[in-house]
Amino acid sequence: MSGAVALALGLGGVVMFVGGELHPRDLQDSVDETLANYFASSTWTVSHLLILVGLLTAVGGLLLARRVGLVPAEVRPWLTGTAVAWGLASIELVPHVLADRDLEHLEHGGATPILDTHLLLGAFASPLVGLGAATLAVAIARSARTWPARLLAVPAVVGGVAYAMAGPAILLTDDVAFAPLFAGQNLVAVWLVGTALRLGLARPATAAGGVRPDESDPAEVAAPAEPMALV
């Protein structure tokens, strides 16, 4: 089952990264002008659909990791919290994807209910995604006590904190200068892919001290190998 977890996390991270790279990036003088420019882009919808699919795929991988026991007890609450946080955050991506339907109203100063919903929910969704990734990465690194886990935690924390700040900053300041913080999502995707690779390349534990069981001893041969662990 660890292979399925690695596949879900890796695939989720790759799809999220591609979606992030497809996101329009040209900034204008104001948030409204920048959003209008984004909405007019041909990649707006596909970008956010990919991010949504990637996020939900990663959530599935996290839940599967918890179900099959790939994390120790001290990491399990953080993993569960991140899975729940990301699941809730995915709700915001629905008005996010549909916000371009308000383009004409935005350009002419009319009501923009879908866009307003997206911006309001985004102020909560981006901290859920960013801080969820950062805290889980740190928990895994502390539990694993390996350099790969520690190094992978760096992009998760840097990208996660940046992404967490983006939504609230845009809503509260209406300053387009904070928009580049959303790119922190791509660093979270890098962490997902790296964690998937680390899990996929791991070897099942065989015996205490890494010694394979004595095949001449039926009791040792019959003893099940411990599963590969996410940490």
PDB file of C-alpha atoms in Angstrom, residues 7-208:
ATOM      1  CA  LEU A   7       1.804   7.407  -6.275  1.00  0.00           C
ATOM      2  CA  ALA A   8      -1.034   9.558  -4.917  1.00  0.00           C
ATOM      3  CA  LEU A   9       1.280  12.067  -3.249  1.00  0.00           C
ATOM      4  CA  GLY A  10       3.615  12.257  -6.228  1.00  0.00           C
ATOM      5  CA  LEU A  11       0.854  12.533  -8.792  1.00  0.00           C
ATOM      6  CA  GLY A  12      -0.937  15.116  -6.689  1.00  0.00           C
ATOM      7  CA  GLY A  13       2.230  17.175  -6.394  1.00  0.00           C
ATOM      8  CA  VAL A  14       3.005  17.000 -10.122  1.00  0.00           C
ATOM      9  CA  VAL A  15      -0.532  17.991 -11.122  1.00  0.00           C
ATOM     10  CA  MET A  16      -0.545  20.856  -8.604  1.00  0.00           C
ATOM     11  CA  PHE A  17       2.804  22.081  -9.900  1.00  0.00           C
ATOM     12  CA  VAL A  18       1.655  22.009 -13.534  1.00  0.00           C
ATOM     13  CA  GLY A  19      -1.509  23.857 -12.579  1.00  0.00           C
ATOM     14  CA  GLY A  20       0.527  26.473 -10.740  1.00  0.00           C
ATOM     15  CA  GLU A  21       2.858  26.941 -13.686  1.00  0.00           C
ATOM     16  CA  LEU A  22      -0.101  27.443 -16.024  1.00  0.00           C
ATOM     17  CA  HIS A  23      -1.574  30.154 -13.814  1.00  0.00           C
ATOM     18  CA  PRO A  24      -1.527  33.639 -15.430  1.00  0.00           C
ATOM     19  CA  ARG A  25       1.206  35.807 -13.934  1.00  0.00           C
ATOM     20  CA  ASP A  26       1.092  39.274 -15.521  1.00  0.00           C
ATOM     21  CA  LEU A  27       0.471  41.844 -12.795  1.00  0.00           C
ATOM     22  CA  GLN A  28      -1.326  45.098 -13.492  1.00  0.00           C
ATOM     23  CA  ASP A  29      -1.626  48.324 -11.486  1.00  0.00           C
ATOM     24  CA  SER A  30      -4.439  47.103  -9.210  1.00  0.00           C
ATOM     25  CA  VAL A  31      -5.984  43.877  -7.957  1.00  0.00           C
ATOM     26  CA  ASP A  32      -9.110  44.370 -10.100  1.00  0.00           C
ATOM     27  CA  GLU A  33      -7.069  45.020 -13.247  1.00  0.00           C
ATOM     28  CA  THR A  34      -4.845  42.039 -12.508  1.00  0.00           C
ATOM     29  CA  LEU A  35      -7.861  39.787 -11.963  1.00  0.00           C
ATOM     30  CA  ALA A  36      -9.465  40.989 -15.183  1.00  0.00           C
ATOM     31  CA  ASN A  37      -6.238  40.143 -16.980  1.00  0.00           C
ATOM     32  CA  TYR A  38      -6.146  36.724 -15.327  1.00  0.00           C
ATOM     33  CA  PHE A  39      -9.778  35.986 -16.213  1.00  0.00           C
ATOM     34  CA  ALA A  40      -9.145  36.816 -19.849  1.00  0.00           C
ATOM     35  CA  SER A  41      -6.345  34.262 -20.000  1.00  0.00           C
ATOM     36  CA  SER A  42      -7.034  30.971 -21.765  1.00  0.00           C
ATOM     37  CA  THR A  43      -5.265  29.060 -18.978  1.00  0.00           C
ATOM     38  CA  TRP A  44      -7.314  30.331 -16.025  1.00  0.00           C
ATOM     39  CA  THR A  45      -9.796  27.444 -15.921  1.00  0.00           C
ATOM     40  CA  VAL A  46      -7.431  24.580 -16.724  1.00  0.00           C
ATOM     41  CA  SER A  47      -4.871  25.888 -14.244  1.00  0.00           C
ATOM     42  CA  HIS A  48      -7.273  25.815 -11.321  1.00  0.00           C
ATOM     43  CA  LEU A  49      -8.888  22.548 -12.328  1.00  0.00           C
ATOM     44  CA  LEU A  50      -5.447  20.941 -12.266  1.00  0.00           C
ATOM     45  CA  ILE A  51      -4.712  22.475  -8.872  1.00  0.00           C
ATOM     46  CA  LEU A  52      -8.032  21.145  -7.566  1.00  0.00           C
ATOM     47  CA  VAL A  53      -7.407  17.642  -8.908  1.00  0.00           C
ATOM     48  CA  GLY A  54      -3.848  17.662  -7.568  1.00  0.00           C
ATOM     49  CA  LEU A  55      -4.936  18.833  -4.128  1.00  0.00           C
ATOM     50  CA  LEU A  56      -7.672  16.196  -3.826  1.00  0.00           C
ATOM     51  CA  THR A  57      -5.303  13.483  -5.063  1.00  0.00           C
ATOM     52  CA  ALA A  58      -2.793  14.478  -2.395  1.00  0.00           C
ATOM     53  CA  VAL A  59      -5.551  14.417   0.244  1.00  0.00           C
ATOM     54  CA  GLY A  60      -6.353  10.873  -0.832  1.00  0.00           C
ATOM     55  CA  GLY A  61      -2.697   9.942  -0.424  1.00  0.00           C
ATOM     56  CA  LEU A  62      -2.562  11.438   3.072  1.00  0.00           C
ATOM     57  CA  LEU A  63      -5.706   9.628   4.177  1.00  0.00           C
ATOM     58  CA  LEU A  64      -4.427   6.359   2.746  1.00  0.00           C
ATOM     59  CA  ALA A  65      -1.120   6.825   4.560  1.00  0.00           C
ATOM     60  CA  ARG A  66      -3.034   7.221   7.812  1.00  0.00           C
ATOM     61  CA  ARG A  67      -5.255   4.240   7.124  1.00  0.00           C
ATOM     62  CA  VAL A  68      -2.412   1.807   6.424  1.00  0.00           C
ATOM     63  CA  GLY A  69      -0.271   3.062   9.289  1.00  0.00           C
ATOM     64  CA  LEU A  70       2.607   4.691   7.433  1.00  0.00           C
ATOM     65  CA  VAL A  71       3.009   7.379  10.076  1.00  0.00           C
ATOM     66  CA  PRO A  72       3.835   7.036  13.784  1.00  0.00           C
ATOM     67  CA  ALA A  73       1.464   8.164  16.488  1.00  0.00           C
ATOM     68  CA  GLU A  74       3.158  11.542  16.997  1.00  0.00           C
ATOM     69  CA  VAL A  75       2.706  12.482  13.330  1.00  0.00           C
ATOM     70  CA  ARG A  76      -0.818  11.137  12.860  1.00  0.00           C
ATOM     71  CA  PRO A  77      -2.650  14.201  14.299  1.00  0.00           C
ATOM     72  CA  TRP A  78      -0.679  16.532  11.995  1.00  0.00           C
ATOM     73  CA  LEU A  79      -1.373  14.334   8.982  1.00  0.00           C
ATOM     74  CA  THR A  80      -5.080  14.165   9.804  1.00  0.00           C
ATOM     75  CA  GLY A  81      -5.241  17.918  10.355  1.00  0.00           C
ATOM     76  CA  THR A  82      -3.545  18.635   7.047  1.00  0.00           C
ATOM     77  CA  ALA A  83      -5.825  16.236   5.160  1.00  0.00           C
ATOM     78  CA  VAL A  84      -8.903  17.900   6.677  1.00  0.00           C
ATOM     79  CA  ALA A  85      -7.521  21.402   6.079  1.00  0.00           C
ATOM     80  CA  TRP A  86      -6.736  20.654   2.434  1.00  0.00           C
ATOM     81  CA  GLY A  87     -10.132  19.060   1.948  1.00  0.00           C
ATOM     82  CA  LEU A  88     -11.832  22.183   3.274  1.00  0.00           C
ATOM     83  CA  ALA A  89      -9.575  24.423   1.195  1.00  0.00           C
ATOM     84  CA  SER A  90     -10.555  22.564  -1.965  1.00  0.00           C
ATOM     85  CA  ILE A  91     -14.087  23.953  -1.587  1.00  0.00           C
ATOM     86  CA  GLU A  92     -12.725  27.431  -2.314  1.00  0.00           C
ATOM     87  CA  LEU A  93     -11.406  26.261  -5.680  1.00  0.00           C
ATOM     88  CA  VAL A  94     -14.968  25.907  -6.990  1.00  0.00           C
ATOM     89  CA  PRO A  95     -15.726  29.680  -6.968  1.00  0.00           C
ATOM     90  CA  HIS A  96     -12.050  30.183  -7.828  1.00  0.00           C
ATOM     91  CA  VAL A  97     -12.482  28.292 -11.102  1.00  0.00           C
ATOM     92  CA  LEU A  98     -15.796  30.014 -11.850  1.00  0.00           C
ATOM     93  CA  ALA A  99     -14.690  33.543 -10.928  1.00  0.00           C
ATOM     94  CA  ASP A 100     -13.878  34.398 -14.554  1.00  0.00           C
ATOM     95  CA  ARG A 101     -17.631  34.479 -15.211  1.00  0.00           C
ATOM     96  CA  ASP A 102     -17.636  37.842 -13.421  1.00  0.00           C
ATOM     97  CA  LEU A 103     -15.164  39.351 -15.909  1.00  0.00           C
ATOM     98  CA  GLU A 104     -17.655  41.577 -17.723  1.00  0.00           C
ATOM     99  CA  HIS A 105     -19.125  42.881 -14.467  1.00  0.00           C
ATOM    100  CA  LEU A 106     -15.629  43.457 -13.080  1.00  0.00           C
ATOM    101  CA  GLU A 107     -14.634  45.511 -16.110  1.00  0.00           C
ATOM    102  CA  HIS A 108     -17.776  47.661 -15.897  1.00  0.00           C
ATOM    103  CA  GLY A 109     -17.937  48.114 -12.136  1.00  0.00           C
ATOM    104  CA  GLY A 110     -20.865  45.750 -11.604  1.00  0.00           C
ATOM    105  CA  ALA A 111     -21.551  43.193  -8.890  1.00  0.00           C
ATOM    106  CA  THR A 112     -19.107  40.273  -8.791  1.00  0.00           C
ATOM    107  CA  PRO A 113     -20.612  37.716  -6.385  1.00  0.00           C
ATOM    108  CA  ILE A 114     -18.529  34.740  -7.535  1.00  0.00           C
ATOM    109  CA  LEU A 115     -15.292  36.716  -7.401  1.00  0.00           C
ATOM    110  CA  ASP A 116     -16.183  38.143  -3.983  1.00  0.00           C
ATOM    111  CA  THR A 117     -16.869  34.633  -2.687  1.00  0.00           C
ATOM    112  CA  HIS A 118     -13.544  33.434  -4.078  1.00  0.00           C
ATOM    113  CA  LEU A 119     -11.587  36.260  -2.425  1.00  0.00           C
ATOM    114  CA  LEU A 120     -13.335  35.808   0.920  1.00  0.00           C
ATOM    115  CA  LEU A 121     -12.903  32.042   1.036  1.00  0.00           C
ATOM    116  CA  GLY A 122      -9.366  32.389  -0.298  1.00  0.00           C
ATOM    117  CA  ALA A 123      -8.392  34.333   2.811  1.00  0.00           C
ATOM    118  CA  PHE A 124      -9.090  31.151   4.785  1.00  0.00           C
ATOM    119  CA  ALA A 125      -8.154  28.552   2.165  1.00  0.00           C
ATOM    120  CA  SER A 126      -4.584  29.658   1.526  1.00  0.00           C
ATOM    121  CA  PRO A 127      -3.623  29.456   5.251  1.00  0.00           C
ATOM    122  CA  LEU A 128      -5.249  26.018   5.448  1.00  0.00           C
ATOM    123  CA  VAL A 129      -3.146  24.751   2.550  1.00  0.00           C
ATOM    124  CA  GLY A 130       0.082  26.557   3.386  1.00  0.00           C
ATOM    125  CA  LEU A 131       0.203  26.039   7.134  1.00  0.00           C
ATOM    126  CA  GLY A 132      -1.085  22.490   6.750  1.00  0.00           C
ATOM    127  CA  ALA A 133       1.848  21.654   4.492  1.00  0.00           C
ATOM    128  CA  ALA A 134       4.404  23.444   6.662  1.00  0.00           C
ATOM    129  CA  THR A 135       3.333  21.852   9.946  1.00  0.00           C
ATOM    130  CA  LEU A 136       3.082  18.353   8.498  1.00  0.00           C
ATOM    131  CA  ALA A 137       6.485  18.625   6.816  1.00  0.00           C
ATOM    132  CA  VAL A 138       8.072  19.721  10.099  1.00  0.00           C
ATOM    133  CA  ALA A 139       6.334  16.915  12.015  1.00  0.00           C
ATOM    134  CA  ILE A 140       7.570  14.335   9.509  1.00  0.00           C
ATOM    135  CA  ALA A 141      11.116  15.738   9.557  1.00  0.00           C
ATOM    136  CA  ARG A 142      11.246  15.719  13.363  1.00  0.00           C
ATOM    137  CA  SER A 143       9.974  12.158  13.517  1.00  0.00           C
ATOM    138  CA  ALA A 144      12.115  10.797  10.681  1.00  0.00           C
ATOM    139  CA  ARG A 145      15.328  12.510  11.821  1.00  0.00           C
ATOM    140  CA  THR A 146      16.849  12.077   8.363  1.00  0.00           C
ATOM    141  CA  TRP A 147      18.474  14.693   6.158  1.00  0.00           C
ATOM    142  CA  PRO A 148      16.173  14.031   3.162  1.00  0.00           C
ATOM    143  CA  ALA A 149      13.106  14.679   5.321  1.00  0.00           C
ATOM    144  CA  ARG A 150      14.691  17.792   6.834  1.00  0.00           C
ATOM    145  CA  LEU A 151      15.737  19.180   3.465  1.00  0.00           C
ATOM    146  CA  LEU A 152      12.299  18.531   1.993  1.00  0.00           C
ATOM    147  CA  ALA A 153      10.733  20.415   4.891  1.00  0.00           C
ATOM    148  CA  VAL A 154      12.486  23.621   3.762  1.00  0.00           C
ATOM    149  CA  PRO A 155      10.441  24.209   0.574  1.00  0.00           C
ATOM    150  CA  ALA A 156       7.304  23.086   2.408  1.00  0.00           C
ATOM    151  CA  VAL A 157       7.813  25.665   5.155  1.00  0.00           C
ATOM    152  CA  VAL A 158       8.982  28.514   2.907  1.00  0.00           C
ATOM    153  CA  GLY A 159       6.321  27.883   0.265  1.00  0.00           C
ATOM    154  CA  GLY A 160       3.644  27.044   2.792  1.00  0.00           C
ATOM    155  CA  VAL A 161       4.116  30.213   4.834  1.00  0.00           C
ATOM    156  CA  ALA A 162       4.228  32.362   1.692  1.00  0.00           C
ATOM    157  CA  TYR A 163       1.051  30.781   0.341  1.00  0.00           C
ATOM    158  CA  ALA A 164      -0.635  31.069   3.738  1.00  0.00           C
ATOM    159  CA  MET A 165      -0.024  34.833   3.749  1.00  0.00           C
ATOM    160  CA  ALA A 166      -1.207  35.414   0.189  1.00  0.00           C
ATOM    161  CA  GLY A 167      -4.979  35.094   0.530  1.00  0.00           C
ATOM    162  CA  PRO A 168      -5.410  37.199   3.687  1.00  0.00           C
ATOM    163  CA  ALA A 169      -2.934  39.825   2.437  1.00  0.00           C
ATOM    164  CA  ILE A 170      -4.801  40.348  -0.851  1.00  0.00           C
ATOM    165  CA  LEU A 171      -8.187  40.577   0.876  1.00  0.00           C
ATOM    166  CA  LEU A 172      -7.062  42.913   3.661  1.00  0.00           C
ATOM    167  CA  THR A 173      -4.773  45.255   1.719  1.00  0.00           C
ATOM    168  CA  ASP A 174      -6.119  45.093  -1.847  1.00  0.00           C
ATOM    169  CA  ASP A 175      -2.473  45.334  -2.883  1.00  0.00           C
ATOM    170  CA  VAL A 176      -1.440  43.377  -5.965  1.00  0.00           C
ATOM    171  CA  ALA A 177       2.161  43.292  -4.708  1.00  0.00           C
ATOM    172  CA  PHE A 178       1.236  40.294  -2.549  1.00  0.00           C
ATOM    173  CA  ALA A 179       0.061  38.204  -5.516  1.00  0.00           C
ATOM    174  CA  PRO A 180       3.470  36.535  -6.113  1.00  0.00           C
ATOM    175  CA  LEU A 181       3.140  34.863  -2.708  1.00  0.00           C
ATOM    176  CA  PHE A 182       0.660  32.451  -4.280  1.00  0.00           C
ATOM    177  CA  ALA A 183       3.609  30.882  -6.109  1.00  0.00           C
ATOM    178  CA  GLY A 184       4.541  29.311  -2.774  1.00  0.00           C
ATOM    179  CA  GLN A 185       2.070  26.587  -3.702  1.00  0.00           C
ATOM    180  CA  ASN A 186       4.635  25.230  -6.168  1.00  0.00           C
ATOM    181  CA  LEU A 187       7.135  24.681  -3.357  1.00  0.00           C
ATOM    182  CA  VAL A 188       4.470  22.710  -1.491  1.00  0.00           C
ATOM    183  CA  ALA A 189       4.073  20.617  -4.636  1.00  0.00           C
ATOM    184  CA  VAL A 190       7.848  20.034  -4.690  1.00  0.00           C
ATOM    185  CA  TRP A 191       7.641  18.752  -1.117  1.00  0.00           C
ATOM    186  CA  LEU A 192       4.848  16.358  -2.067  1.00  0.00           C
ATOM    187  CA  VAL A 193       6.822  14.945  -4.985  1.00  0.00           C
ATOM    188  CA  GLY A 194       9.992  14.682  -2.905  1.00  0.00           C
ATOM    189  CA  THR A 195       8.153  12.917  -0.097  1.00  0.00           C
ATOM    190  CA  ALA A 196       6.615  10.518  -2.615  1.00  0.00           C
ATOM    191  CA  LEU A 197      10.054   9.733  -4.059  1.00  0.00           C
ATOM    192  CA  ARG A 198      11.507   9.208  -0.590  1.00  0.00           C
ATOM    193  CA  LEU A 199       8.701   6.802   0.248  1.00  0.00           C
ATOM    194  CA  GLY A 200       8.864   5.022  -3.085  1.00  0.00           C
ATOM    195  CA  LEU A 201      12.630   4.497  -2.869  1.00  0.00           C
ATOM    196  CA  ALA A 202      12.519   3.259   0.714  1.00  0.00           C
ATOM    197  CA  ARG A 203      12.961  -0.423   1.528  1.00  0.00           C
ATOM    198  CA  PRO A 204      10.705  -2.337   3.892  1.00  0.00           C
ATOM    199  CA  ALA A 205      12.186  -2.892   7.292  1.00  0.00           C
ATOM    200  CA  THR A 206      13.352  -6.491   7.592  1.00  0.00           C
ATOM    201  CA  ALA A 207      14.633  -6.945  11.089  1.00  0.00           C
ATOM    202  CA  ALA A 208      16.072  -4.968  13.971  1.00  0.00           C
TER     203      ALA A 208
END
